[in-house]
CSV table of C-alpha atoms and ligand atoms in Angstrom, one decimal:
chain,number,residue,atom,x,y,z
A,1495,MET,CA,26.2,-133.3,117.6
A,1496,ASP,CA,23.6,-134.0,120.3
A,1497,SER,CA,25.0,-135.3,123.6
A,1498,PHE,CA,23.7,-136.8,126.8
A,1499,ARG,CA,24.5,-133.4,128.5
A,1500,HIS,CA,22.5,-131.5,125.9
A,1501,LYS,CA,19.5,-133.9,126.4
A,1502,GLY,CA,19.7,-133.3,130.2
A,1503,LEU,CA,19.7,-129.5,129.7
A,1504,ARG,CA,16.8,-129.9,127.3
A,1505,ASN,CA,14.7,-131.9,129.8
A,1506,ARG,CA,15.3,-129.1,132.3
A,1507,LEU,CA,14.1,-126.6,129.8
A,1508,VAL,CA,11.0,-128.7,129.1
A,1509,LYS,CA,10.2,-128.7,132.9
A,1510,GLU,CA,10.7,-125.0,133.0
A,1511,ILE,CA,8.3,-124.1,130.3
A,1512,SER,CA,5.8,-126.7,131.6
A,1513,ASN,CA,6.0,-124.9,135.0
A,1514,LYS,CA,5.3,-121.6,133.1
A,1515,GLY,CA,2.0,-123.1,131.9
A,1516,ILE,CA,2.5,-125.1,128.6
A,1517,GLN,CA,0.4,-128.2,128.9
A,1518,ASP,CA,0.3,-129.8,125.5
A,1519,GLY,CA,2.3,-133.0,125.8
A,1520,LYS,CA,3.1,-133.1,122.1
A,1521,VAL,CA,4.5,-129.6,122.2
A,1522,LEU,CA,6.6,-130.3,125.2
A,1523,SER,CA,8.0,-133.5,123.5
A,1524,ALA,CA,8.8,-131.5,120.4
A,1525,ILE,CA,10.7,-128.9,122.5
A,1526,GLY,CA,12.4,-131.9,124.2
A,1527,ALA,CA,13.4,-133.3,120.8
A,1528,VAL,CA,14.9,-130.3,119.0
A,1529,PRO,CA,18.6,-129.8,119.6
A,1530,ARG,CA,18.4,-126.0,120.1
A,1531,HIS,CA,22.2,-125.7,120.6
A,1532,MET,CA,22.7,-126.5,117.0
A,1533,PHE,CA,21.1,-123.1,116.1
A,1534,PHE,CA,23.8,-121.3,118.0
A,1535,GLU,CA,27.4,-120.3,117.2
A,1536,SER,CA,29.7,-122.5,119.2
A,1537,SER,CA,30.8,-119.7,121.5
A,1538,PHE,CA,27.2,-119.1,122.6
A,1539,ILE,CA,26.1,-122.7,123.2
A,1540,GLN,CA,25.8,-122.1,126.9
A,1541,PHE,CA,22.7,-119.9,126.2
A,1542,ALA,CA,20.9,-122.6,124.1
A,1543,TYR,CA,18.9,-124.1,126.9
A,1544,GLN,CA,18.0,-121.0,128.8
A,1545,ASP,CA,14.4,-119.9,128.3
A,1546,LYS,CA,15.4,-116.7,126.5
A,1547,ALA,CA,15.4,-115.2,123.1
A,1548,PHE,CA,18.9,-114.8,121.6
A,1549,PRO,CA,20.4,-112.7,118.7
A,1550,ILE,CA,21.1,-114.8,115.6
A,1551,GLY,CA,22.6,-112.1,113.3
A,1552,ALA,CA,21.0,-109.9,110.7
A,1553,GLY,CA,19.4,-108.1,113.6
A,1554,GLN,CA,17.1,-111.0,114.3
A,1555,THR,CA,16.5,-113.4,117.2
A,1556,ILE,CA,15.8,-117.0,117.9
A,1557,SER,CA,12.5,-116.9,119.7
A,1558,GLN,CA,12.3,-117.7,123.4
A,1559,PRO,CA,11.4,-121.5,123.8
A,1560,TYR,CA,8.4,-120.5,126.0
A,1561,THR,CA,7.1,-118.3,123.1
A,1562,VAL,CA,7.7,-121.0,120.5
A,1563,ALA,CA,5.8,-123.5,122.7
A,1564,PHE,CA,3.0,-121.0,123.4
A,1565,GLN,CA,2.4,-120.4,119.7
A,1566,SER,CA,2.8,-124.1,118.9
A,1567,GLU,CA,0.2,-124.9,121.5
A,1568,LEU,CA,-2.3,-122.3,120.2
A,1569,LEU,CA,-1.8,-123.6,116.6
A,1570,GLU,CA,-3.2,-127.1,117.6
A,1571,VAL,CA,-1.2,-128.8,114.7
A,1572,LEU,CA,-2.3,-132.3,113.7
A,1573,PRO,CA,0.2,-134.7,112.0
A,1574,GLY,CA,0.1,-134.3,108.2
A,1575,GLN,CA,-1.3,-130.8,108.2
A,1576,LYS,CA,0.1,-128.1,105.9
A,1577,VAL,CA,1.6,-125.3,107.9
A,1578,LEU,CA,2.9,-122.0,106.7
A,1579,GLU,CA,5.4,-120.2,108.9
A,1580,VAL,CA,6.2,-116.6,108.3
A,1581,GLY,CA,9.6,-115.6,109.6
A,1582,THR,CA,12.0,-118.6,109.4
A,1583,GLY,CA,14.7,-116.7,111.3
A,1584,SER,CA,16.9,-119.3,113.0
A,1585,GLY,CA,14.6,-122.2,111.8
A,1586,TYR,CA,14.0,-123.3,115.4
A,1587,GLN,CA,10.2,-122.9,115.3
A,1588,ALA,CA,10.1,-124.6,111.9
A,1589,ALA,CA,12.0,-127.6,113.5
A,1590,VAL,CA,9.4,-127.7,116.3
A,1591,LEU,CA,6.6,-127.8,113.7
A,1592,CYS,CA,8.4,-130.7,111.9
A,1593,GLU,CA,8.6,-132.6,115.2
A,1594,LEU,CA,4.8,-132.1,115.5
A,1595,GLY,CA,4.4,-133.9,112.2
A,1596,ALA,CA,3.4,-130.9,110.1
A,1597,LYS,CA,4.2,-130.4,106.4
A,1598,VAL,CA,6.1,-127.2,106.8
A,1599,TYR,CA,6.5,-124.3,104.4
A,1600,THR,CA,8.5,-121.5,105.8
A,1601,ILE,CA,9.2,-118.1,104.4
A,1602,GLU,CA,11.9,-115.5,105.3
A,1603,ARG,CA,12.5,-112.1,103.8
A,1604,GLN,CA,16.3,-112.0,104.6
A,1605,ARG,CA,18.4,-113.9,102.2
A,1606,GLU,CA,21.2,-114.5,104.7
A,1607,LEU,CA,18.9,-116.3,107.1
A,1608,TYR,CA,17.1,-118.1,104.3
A,1609,VAL,CA,20.4,-119.5,103.0
A,1610,LYS,CA,21.6,-120.5,106.5
A,1611,CYS,CA,18.4,-122.4,107.4
A,1612,SER,CA,18.0,-124.2,104.1
A,1613,LYS,CA,21.4,-125.8,104.8
A,1614,LEU,CA,21.1,-126.4,108.5
A,1615,LEU,CA,17.7,-128.0,108.9
A,1616,PRO,CA,18.1,-130.7,106.2
A,1617,LYS,CA,21.5,-131.5,107.8
A,1618,MET,CA,19.7,-132.0,111.1
A,1619,GLY,CA,17.3,-134.4,109.3
A,1620,TYR,CA,14.3,-132.1,108.9
A,1621,LYS,CA,12.4,-132.2,105.7
A,1622,LEU,CA,10.5,-129.0,104.9
A,1623,ARG,CA,10.3,-126.3,102.2
A,1624,PHE,CA,12.1,-123.0,102.4
A,1625,PHE,CA,11.2,-119.8,100.6
A,1626,LEU,CA,12.8,-116.4,100.2
A,1627,GLY,CA,10.0,-113.9,100.0
A,1628,ASP,CA,7.6,-111.5,101.6
A,1629,GLY,CA,5.4,-113.2,104.2
A,1630,TYR,CA,2.8,-110.5,103.8
A,1631,LYS,CA,2.0,-112.1,100.5
A,1632,GLY,CA,2.2,-115.7,101.8
A,1633,LEU,CA,2.6,-118.6,99.3
A,1634,PRO,CA,-0.6,-118.5,97.2
A,1635,GLN,CA,0.7,-121.1,94.8
A,1636,PHE,CA,1.2,-123.6,97.7
A,1637,GLY,CA,-2.0,-122.9,99.7
A,1638,LEU,CA,-4.5,-123.5,101.1
A,1639,PHE,CA,-2.8,-124.0,104.5
A,1640,ASP,CA,-4.4,-125.7,107.5
A,1641,ARG,CA,-2.4,-123.5,109.8
A,1642,ILE,CA,-0.4,-120.3,109.5
A,1643,ILE,CA,2.0,-119.1,112.2
A,1644,VAL,CA,3.5,-115.6,112.0
A,1645,THR,CA,6.7,-115.2,114.1
A,1646,ALA,CA,7.2,-111.4,113.7
A,1647,GLY,CA,5.0,-108.6,115.1
A,1648,ALA,CA,2.4,-107.6,112.5
A,1649,PRO,CA,1.0,-104.1,112.6
A,1650,GLN,CA,-2.2,-105.4,111.1
A,1651,ILE,CA,-3.6,-108.7,109.9
A,1652,PRO,CA,-2.1,-109.5,106.4
A,1653,GLU,CA,-5.2,-109.9,104.2
A,1654,ASP,CA,-3.4,-112.2,101.7
A,1655,LEU,CA,-2.7,-114.7,104.5
A,1656,LEU,CA,-6.4,-114.9,105.5
A,1657,THR,CA,-7.3,-115.9,101.9
A,1658,GLN,CA,-4.7,-118.7,102.1
A,1659,LEU,CA,-6.3,-120.4,105.2
A,1660,SER,CA,-8.4,-123.5,104.6
A,1661,LEU,CA,-11.9,-123.6,105.9
A,1662,GLY,CA,-11.6,-124.3,109.7
A,1663,GLY,CA,-8.0,-123.4,109.4
A,1664,MET,CA,-6.2,-121.2,112.1
A,1665,MET,CA,-3.6,-118.5,112.0
A,1666,VAL,CA,-1.6,-117.6,115.1
A,1667,ILE,CA,-0.1,-114.1,114.8
A,1668,PRO,CA,1.3,-111.5,117.2
A,1669,LEU,CA,-0.6,-108.3,116.4
A,1670,GLY,CA,0.6,-104.8,117.1
A,1671,GLY,CA,3.0,-102.3,115.4
A,1672,GLY,CA,4.7,-101.1,118.6
A,1673,GLU,CA,7.1,-102.7,121.1
A,1674,VAL,CA,4.4,-105.2,122.3
A,1675,GLN,CA,2.0,-107.4,120.4
A,1676,VAL,CA,-1.2,-109.3,121.4
A,1677,MET,CA,-1.0,-113.0,120.6
A,1678,THR,CA,-4.0,-113.5,118.4
A,1679,ARG,CA,-5.6,-116.7,116.9
A,1680,ILE,CA,-7.8,-116.2,113.9
A,1681,THR,CA,-10.1,-119.1,112.7
A,1682,ARG,CA,-11.6,-119.3,109.3
A,1683,GLU,CA,-15.2,-120.2,110.1
A,1684,SER,CA,-16.5,-120.0,106.5
A,1685,GLU,CA,-15.5,-118.6,103.1
A,1686,THR,CA,-16.0,-115.0,104.4
A,1687,ALA,CA,-16.2,-115.2,108.2
A,1688,PHE,CA,-13.3,-115.2,110.6
A,1689,SER,CA,-13.3,-115.3,114.4
A,1690,GLN,CA,-10.6,-113.9,116.6
A,1691,GLU,CA,-9.3,-114.8,120.1
A,1692,GLU,CA,-6.6,-113.0,122.1
A,1693,PHE,CA,-3.9,-114.6,124.4
A,1694,GLY,CA,-1.8,-112.0,126.2
A,1695,HIS,CA,1.2,-109.9,125.4
A,1696,PHE,CA,4.6,-110.7,123.7
A,1697,ALA,CA,7.5,-108.8,122.2
A,1698,PHE,CA,8.6,-109.8,118.6
A,1699,VAL,CA,10.8,-108.2,116.0
A,1700,PRO,CA,8.7,-106.4,113.5
A,1701,MET,CA,7.1,-107.9,110.4
A,1702,LEU,CA,8.5,-105.8,107.5
A,1703,LYS,CA,7.7,-105.6,103.8
A,1704,GLY,CA,9.8,-106.7,100.9
A,1705,ILE,CA,13.0,-108.9,100.6
A,1706,VAL,CA,16.6,-108.2,101.8
A,1707,LYS,CA,19.0,-109.5,99.2
B,1286,LIG,N1,10.6,-118.3,113.8
B,1286,LIG,C1,11.9,-117.7,114.2
B,1286,LIG,C2,11.7,-116.3,114.8
B,1286,LIG,C3,12.6,-115.4,114.0
B,1286,LIG,S1,12.4,-113.7,114.4
B,1286,LIG,C4,12.7,-118.6,115.0
B,1286,LIG,O1,12.2,-119.7,115.4
B,1286,LIG,O2,13.9,-118.4,115.2
B,1286,LIG,C5,11.3,-113.2,113.0
B,1286,LIG,C6,11.8,-113.4,111.6
B,1286,LIG,O3,10.8,-112.8,110.7
B,1286,LIG,C7,13.1,-112.6,111.2
B,1286,LIG,O4,14.0,-113.5,110.7
B,1286,LIG,C8,12.6,-111.6,110.2
B,1286,LIG,O5,13.6,-111.4,109.1
B,1286,LIG,C9,11.4,-112.3,109.6
B,1286,LIG,N2,10.4,-111.5,108.9
B,1286,LIG,C10,10.0,-110.2,109.2
B,1286,LIG,N3,9.1,-109.7,108.3
B,1286,LIG,C11,8.9,-110.8,107.4
B,1286,LIG,C12,8.2,-110.9,106.2
B,1286,LIG,N4,7.4,-109.9,105.8
B,1286,LIG,N5,8.3,-112.0,105.5
B,1286,LIG,C13,9.1,-113.1,105.9
B,1286,LIG,N6,9.8,-113.0,107.0
B,1286,LIG,C14,9.8,-111.8,107.8
């Protein structure tokens, strides 16, 4: 259930991330629209509208709202675009992408999280496609994608994902194998040429290979 109180807390959160530098009005509205408390166990609901990452089980985290907004802003999603998310996790970023009007394909390597999200998000009214798989491989049978967003720290650029980007398409990915990653945006300029921009440091859980059954 979403209540008046939750909406109030969410408006405060939107102001907070706007003060931290997020400017895209569509992204701020999307953050303002997603009931983040519904991604939390009831005993932790008081943490839902703090601008912090939070553990969601299986050793994973729901990303900090500021980070979700930052990546969403860099992604420059237009309504109707096909977006691949690597690392479904809690499903919160996927819900934000839905609010931005994207056709969302999200892939998670841990079955437990995949099962949880593929029940929760449709119940919340979001329509998107869930996959259990290894994000390093992407979803070649569903590409090309206008946008790809990776929400785990990648030690290097996954080559298969580059080939699944449409011409002019963009991928936002935190790059770095250590504790800290550099937020990177890669644009497919032509069949073979890619450009790369960097946007500061963030800390993500690592992007790992294979599936956890
Ligand atoms: N987008 C999420 C953030 C989750 S944390 C959210 O909004 O909550 C990152 C997630 O990436 C974890 O759930 C982790 O299991 C997943 N992950 C890590 N490596 C992966 C891979 N190779 N393929 C798919 N998912 C991966």
